[in-house]
Amino acid sequence: MKKKIFKNTILIILLLVVLCGASIIGVLYNYFNKQYITSLNQAAGYIAEGVDLSGMDFLSQLDEKEKRITWVAADGMVLYDNKADIHTMENHKNRTEIKQAMTSSAGTSVR
């Protein structure tokens, strides 16, 4: 009888540890995801202001290796991309984030 109670207690404790761990991981994932999105939005704002002040030359002066930067015209044509040749890229006007940006001030999409 004592072995059965001990075994059940250990199983309950293990289950609680797993559930707490999963909950903590979920909360941390959401927190850091929001922080990353905020950081990307700030960077996009800085880049947009730099282009407004200095023109498209500002983009070629950036030394960004970690993030992909794509500048898209109102008609969906790619004007700049730091990771790909713009001449081989398709029109972006039908992408979710571009459609959102056309109806509001910004658009996002996770792929």
PDB file of C-alpha atoms in Angstrom, residues 29-45 107-110:
ATOM      1  CA  TYR A  29       8.417  32.176 -25.613  1.00  0.00           C
ATOM      2  CA  ASN A  30       5.589  34.718 -25.800  1.00  0.00           C
ATOM      3  CA  TYR A  31       7.611  37.318 -23.903  1.00  0.00           C
ATOM      4  CA  PHE A  32      10.718  37.011 -26.074  1.00  0.00           C
ATOM      5  CA  ASN A  33       8.647  36.835 -29.258  1.00  0.00           C
ATOM      6  CA  LYS A  34       6.983  40.149 -28.333  1.00  0.00           C
ATOM      7  CA  GLN A  35      10.389  41.652 -27.533  1.00  0.00           C
ATOM      8  CA  TYR A  36      11.751  40.537 -30.910  1.00  0.00           C
ATOM      9  CA  ILE A  37       8.748  41.957 -32.773  1.00  0.00           C
ATOM     10  CA  THR A  38       9.154  45.263 -30.922  1.00  0.00           C
ATOM     11  CA  SER A  39      12.841  45.317 -31.864  1.00  0.00           C
ATOM     12  CA  LEU A  40      12.024  44.627 -35.531  1.00  0.00           C
ATOM     13  CA  ASN A  41       9.398  47.374 -35.564  1.00  0.00           C
ATOM     14  CA  GLN A  42      11.879  49.852 -34.094  1.00  0.00           C
ATOM     15  CA  ALA A  43      14.522  48.863 -36.643  1.00  0.00           C
ATOM     16  CA  ALA A  44      11.986  49.244 -39.465  1.00  0.00           C
ATOM     17  CA  GLY A  45      11.138  52.722 -38.182  1.00  0.00           C
ATOM     18  CA  GLY A 107       1.943  44.710 -41.975  1.00  0.00           C
ATOM     19  CA  THR A 108       3.344  41.535 -40.478  1.00  0.00           C
ATOM     20  CA  SER A 109       3.577  37.916 -41.480  1.00  0.00           C
ATOM     21  CA  VAL A 110       5.432  34.965 -40.002  1.00  0.00           C
TER      22      VAL A 110
END
